[in-house]
Amino acid sequence: AQKITQTQPGMFVQEKEAVTLDCTYDTSDPSYGLFWYKQPSSGEMIFLIYQGSYDQQNATEGRYSLNFQKARKSANLVISASQLGDSAMYFCAMSLDNFNKFYFGSGTKLNVKP
Amino acid sequence: EPEVTQTPSHQVTQMGQEVILRCVPISNHLYFYWYRQILGQKVEFLVSFYNNEISEKSEIFDDQFSVERPDGSNFTLKIRSTKLEDSAMYFCASQQGMVFKNIQYFGAGTRLSVL
């Protein structure tokens, strides 16, 4: 069965510091995609970054980067230079080749302190 | 920038009543999804929809639930007889095509409160 695990229910980071949010996944499918979404207190789900299982390089999108370690089945999100507006829930999600539904982790609540 | 639009943002209903949650996906997208998030829990897949039919549904998506794309723009989720445990945030998502790099874009959600 497919599974996404986020072991950090809550994290604090000082403004302007970098923070890593952990995500591990479990699948026997060789082909999959990994996604991170941000959910502010207003509730919407905002796409941040994508990593494909066959991608050789770690994905980056502005201040977001994904530390993809395939052998360890981890896909950690790194946010550099944290801003107050980064305070939100962050969800890791996975989709598989033949079934495009997303499997979500339980989320990490990030608080950025001024 | 194109976005997925969901209405209403909040729906309050009495147990046993029917509700229809509405979504307008991004216009050139072909795959549509409903997810729900019970307060404090993870987001769960309900159903996927392609080419005017359900392509996959979860065990949550029982006979009380139905989806429809009544015209070229709207995508609806109907709950026939709501239960207290249906109280959740419901997200609609759309995706351009069935390849990995096609991201699912989510709407802002409808918070359903069943009293």
Short mmCIF file of C-alpha atoms in Angstrom, two decimals:
data_model
loop_
_atom_site.label_atom_id
_atom_site.label_comp_id
_atom_site.label_asym_id
_atom_site.label_seq_id
_atom_site.Cartn_x
_atom_site.Cartn_y
_atom_site.Cartn_z
CA ALA A 1 0.00 0.00 0.00
CA GLN A 2 1.14 3.49 -0.76
CA LYS A 3 1.99 5.69 2.16
CA ILE A 4 3.33 9.18 2.84
CA THR A 5 4.74 10.01 6.27
CA GLN A 6 5.42 13.43 7.70
CA THR A 7 6.87 12.98 11.15
CA GLN A 8 6.96 16.63 12.23
CA PRO A 9 3.52 17.82 13.31
CA GLY A 10 4.90 21.30 14.05
CA MET A 11 8.07 23.24 13.35
CA PHE A 12 9.39 26.66 14.34
CA VAL A 13 11.93 28.63 12.36
CA GLN A 14 13.39 32.09 12.77
CA GLU A 15 12.66 34.53 9.99
CA LYS A 16 15.39 34.51 7.30
CA GLU A 17 16.64 31.07 8.38
CA ALA A 18 16.31 27.92 6.29
CA VAL A 19 14.05 25.05 7.35
CA THR A 20 13.66 21.45 6.23
CA LEU A 21 10.32 19.69 6.34
CA ASP A 22 10.56 15.91 6.26
CA CYS A 23 8.64 13.53 4.04
CA THR A 24 9.14 9.83 3.50
CA TYR A 25 7.15 7.69 1.15
CA ASP A 26 6.54 4.05 0.56
CA THR A 27 5.68 2.51 -2.77
CA SER A 28 6.81 -0.46 -4.82
CA ASP A 29 5.97 1.33 -8.07
CA PRO A 30 9.08 2.47 -9.92
CA SER A 31 7.32 5.46 -11.44
CA TYR A 32 5.81 8.13 -9.22
CA GLY A 33 5.65 11.85 -8.62
CA LEU A 34 6.16 13.73 -5.38
CA PHE A 35 4.54 17.08 -4.63
CA TRP A 36 4.54 19.66 -1.88
CA TYR A 37 1.57 21.89 -1.18
CA LYS A 38 1.18 24.83 1.20
CA GLN A 39 -2.08 25.38 3.05
CA PRO A 40 -2.33 28.80 4.75
CA SER A 41 -4.91 29.43 7.44
CA SER A 42 -7.36 30.53 4.75
CA GLY A 43 -7.53 26.88 3.66
CA GLU A 44 -6.56 26.78 0.01
CA MET A 45 -3.95 24.30 -1.23
CA ILE A 46 -1.12 25.96 -3.12
CA PHE A 47 1.24 23.89 -5.27
CA LEU A 48 4.90 24.51 -4.44
CA ILE A 49 7.17 21.97 -6.10
CA TYR A 50 7.24 18.66 -7.96
CA GLN A 51 9.83 15.84 -8.20
CA GLY A 52 9.54 12.89 -10.56
CA SER A 53 10.97 9.51 -9.57
CA TYR A 54 13.21 9.45 -12.64
CA ASP A 55 14.45 13.01 -12.30
CA GLN A 56 18.21 13.05 -11.87
CA GLN A 57 18.37 16.47 -10.27
CA ASN A 58 16.63 17.81 -7.20
CA ALA A 59 13.76 20.14 -8.04
CA THR A 60 13.99 23.84 -7.21
CA GLU A 61 11.39 26.61 -7.41
CA GLY A 62 12.58 29.95 -6.09
CA ARG A 63 13.11 29.61 -2.33
CA TYR A 64 11.81 26.04 -2.37
CA SER A 65 13.98 23.04 -3.10
CA LEU A 66 13.37 19.36 -2.74
CA ASN A 67 16.03 17.12 -1.23
CA PHE A 68 15.18 13.89 -3.05
CA GLN A 69 16.93 10.77 -1.76
CA LYS A 70 15.45 7.91 -3.73
CA ALA A 71 17.25 5.08 -1.95
CA ARG A 72 16.01 6.38 1.40
CA LYS A 73 12.56 7.16 -0.07
CA SER A 74 12.62 10.66 1.24
CA ALA A 75 11.57 13.93 -0.37
CA ASN A 76 12.25 16.70 2.10
CA LEU A 77 11.21 20.27 1.37
CA VAL A 78 13.79 22.96 2.06
CA ILE A 79 12.60 26.54 2.40
CA SER A 80 15.44 29.03 2.33
CA ALA A 81 15.29 32.51 3.86
CA SER A 82 11.98 31.94 5.66
CA GLN A 83 9.44 34.72 5.59
CA LEU A 84 6.53 35.40 7.94
CA GLY A 85 4.18 34.54 5.09
CA ASP A 86 5.61 31.02 5.01
CA SER A 87 3.71 30.21 8.21
CA ALA A 88 1.23 27.54 7.11
CA MET A 89 0.56 23.80 6.93
CA TYR A 90 2.72 21.96 4.44
CA PHE A 91 1.61 18.71 2.84
CA CYS A 92 3.69 16.18 0.99
CA ALA A 93 1.82 14.11 -1.60
CA MET A 94 2.54 11.30 -4.02
CA SER A 95 0.93 10.08 -7.21
CA LEU A 96 1.61 6.87 -9.11
CA ASP A 97 1.92 6.10 -12.80
CA ASN A 98 -1.44 4.49 -13.49
CA PHE A 99 -3.56 6.10 -10.81
CA ASN A 100 -3.29 9.83 -10.60
CA LYS A 101 -4.99 10.32 -7.27
CA PHE A 102 -2.80 11.88 -4.62
CA TYR A 103 -1.80 10.24 -1.39
CA PHE A 104 -1.22 12.92 1.22
CA GLY A 105 0.84 13.01 4.37
CA SER A 106 -0.58 14.31 7.63
CA GLY A 107 1.12 17.68 7.22
CA THR A 108 3.60 19.85 9.10
CA LYS A 109 2.57 23.15 10.63
CA LEU A 110 5.35 25.66 10.15
CA ASN A 111 5.57 28.79 12.29
CA VAL A 112 8.00 31.47 11.25
CA LYS A 113 9.05 33.69 14.15
CA PRO A 114 10.03 37.34 13.63
CA GLU B 1 -3.43 33.08 -13.77
CA PRO B 2 -6.12 30.42 -14.28
CA GLU B 3 -7.50 28.92 -11.10
CA VAL B 4 -9.98 26.37 -9.82
CA THR B 5 -13.04 28.05 -8.34
CA GLN B 6 -15.23 26.47 -5.69
CA THR B 7 -18.59 27.66 -4.39
CA PRO B 8 -19.82 28.14 -1.78
CA SER B 9 -16.87 28.73 0.51
CA HIS B 10 -18.92 27.58 3.48
CA GLN B 11 -22.09 25.50 3.51
CA VAL B 12 -24.12 24.77 6.60
CA THR B 13 -26.77 22.09 6.36
CA GLN B 14 -28.96 19.92 8.52
CA MET B 15 -28.30 16.19 8.79
CA GLY B 16 -30.24 14.30 6.13
CA GLN B 17 -30.30 17.18 3.67
CA GLU B 18 -28.83 17.07 0.21
CA VAL B 19 -25.94 19.38 -0.67
CA ILE B 20 -24.26 20.19 -3.95
CA LEU B 21 -20.73 21.50 -3.95
CA ARG B 22 -19.70 23.27 -7.09
CA CYS B 23 -16.38 23.61 -8.85
CA VAL B 24 -15.20 25.31 -12.00
CA PRO B 25 -11.94 23.62 -13.05
CA ILE B 26 -9.26 25.26 -15.16
CA SER B 27 -10.63 25.46 -18.68
CA ASN B 28 -8.22 23.27 -20.66
CA HIS B 29 -7.93 20.60 -17.98
CA LEU B 30 -9.23 17.10 -18.58
CA TYR B 31 -9.04 15.34 -15.22
CA PHE B 32 -11.03 16.33 -12.20
CA TYR B 33 -10.90 15.26 -8.58
CA TRP B 34 -12.65 15.66 -5.27
CA TYR B 35 -10.79 15.33 -1.98
CA ARG B 36 -11.91 15.95 1.55
CA GLN B 37 -10.12 16.98 4.71
CA ILE B 38 -11.76 16.37 8.05
CA LEU B 39 -10.60 18.99 10.53
CA GLY B 40 -7.09 18.22 11.77
CA GLN B 41 -6.68 15.18 9.52
CA LYS B 42 -4.96 14.48 6.25
CA VAL B 43 -6.44 15.16 2.85
CA GLU B 44 -8.23 12.07 1.47
CA PHE B 45 -9.06 11.18 -2.11
CA LEU B 46 -12.74 10.76 -2.92
CA VAL B 47 -13.14 10.42 -6.67
CA SER B 48 -11.52 11.13 -10.01
CA PHE B 49 -13.42 11.96 -13.18
CA TYR B 50 -12.40 11.87 -16.82
CA ASN B 51 -14.25 11.89 -20.11
CA ASN B 52 -17.60 12.27 -18.36
CA GLU B 53 -17.25 9.28 -16.14
CA ILE B 54 -15.75 8.25 -12.85
CA SER B 55 -12.27 6.79 -13.36
CA GLU B 56 -11.62 5.89 -9.74
CA LYS B 57 -13.34 6.23 -6.39
CA SER B 58 -12.35 5.56 -2.82
CA GLU B 59 -14.25 3.51 -0.29
CA ILE B 60 -15.44 6.78 1.24
CA PHE B 61 -17.31 7.55 -1.97
CA ASP B 62 -20.38 5.42 -1.31
CA ASP B 63 -23.87 5.59 -2.79
CA GLN B 64 -24.56 8.85 -0.97
CA PHE B 65 -22.05 10.62 -3.18
CA SER B 66 -22.26 11.43 -6.85
CA VAL B 67 -20.36 13.62 -9.26
CA GLU B 68 -21.43 15.29 -12.44
CA ARG B 69 -20.12 17.57 -15.11
CA PRO B 70 -23.44 19.02 -16.25
CA ASP B 71 -21.93 21.40 -18.80
CA GLY B 72 -18.52 22.22 -20.19
CA SER B 73 -17.38 24.17 -17.16
CA ASN B 74 -18.90 22.98 -13.89
CA PHE B 75 -17.98 19.90 -11.88
CA THR B 76 -20.23 19.08 -8.94
CA LEU B 77 -20.18 16.83 -5.93
CA LYS B 78 -23.56 15.87 -4.50
CA ILE B 79 -24.13 14.32 -1.12
CA ARG B 80 -27.68 12.97 -1.04
CA SER B 81 -28.34 12.66 2.65
CA THR B 82 -25.67 14.32 4.73
CA LYS B 83 -24.39 12.81 7.97
CA LEU B 84 -22.56 14.51 10.81
CA GLU B 85 -19.35 12.78 9.75
CA ASP B 86 -19.53 14.43 6.33
CA SER B 87 -18.48 17.67 7.99
CA ALA B 88 -15.15 18.50 6.35
CA MET B 89 -13.39 20.74 3.88
CA TYR B 90 -14.00 19.53 0.35
CA PHE B 91 -11.43 20.32 -2.30
CA CYS B 92 -11.87 20.16 -6.02
CA ALA B 93 -8.75 19.74 -8.16
CA SER B 94 -8.09 19.66 -11.86
CA GLN B 95 -5.21 18.40 -13.95
CA GLN B 96 -4.39 19.01 -17.58
CA GLY B 97 -3.47 15.46 -18.58
CA MET B 98 -2.50 12.06 -17.26
CA VAL B 99 1.25 12.53 -16.99
CA PHE B 100 3.30 13.16 -13.88
CA LYS B 101 4.37 16.66 -14.55
CA ASN B 102 0.79 17.70 -14.82
CA ILE B 103 0.16 19.12 -11.44
CA GLN B 104 -3.19 18.99 -9.70
CA TYR B 105 -4.42 22.49 -9.01
CA PHE B 106 -6.72 22.82 -6.07
CA GLY B 107 -9.57 25.18 -5.38
CA ALA B 108 -9.86 27.08 -2.11
CA GLY B 109 -12.27 24.46 -0.76
CA THR B 110 -15.82 24.37 0.54
CA ARG B 111 -16.19 23.94 4.26
CA LEU B 112 -19.24 21.77 4.86
CA SER B 113 -20.78 21.86 8.32
CA VAL B 114 -23.50 19.29 9.01
CA LEU B 115 -25.61 20.05 12.10
#
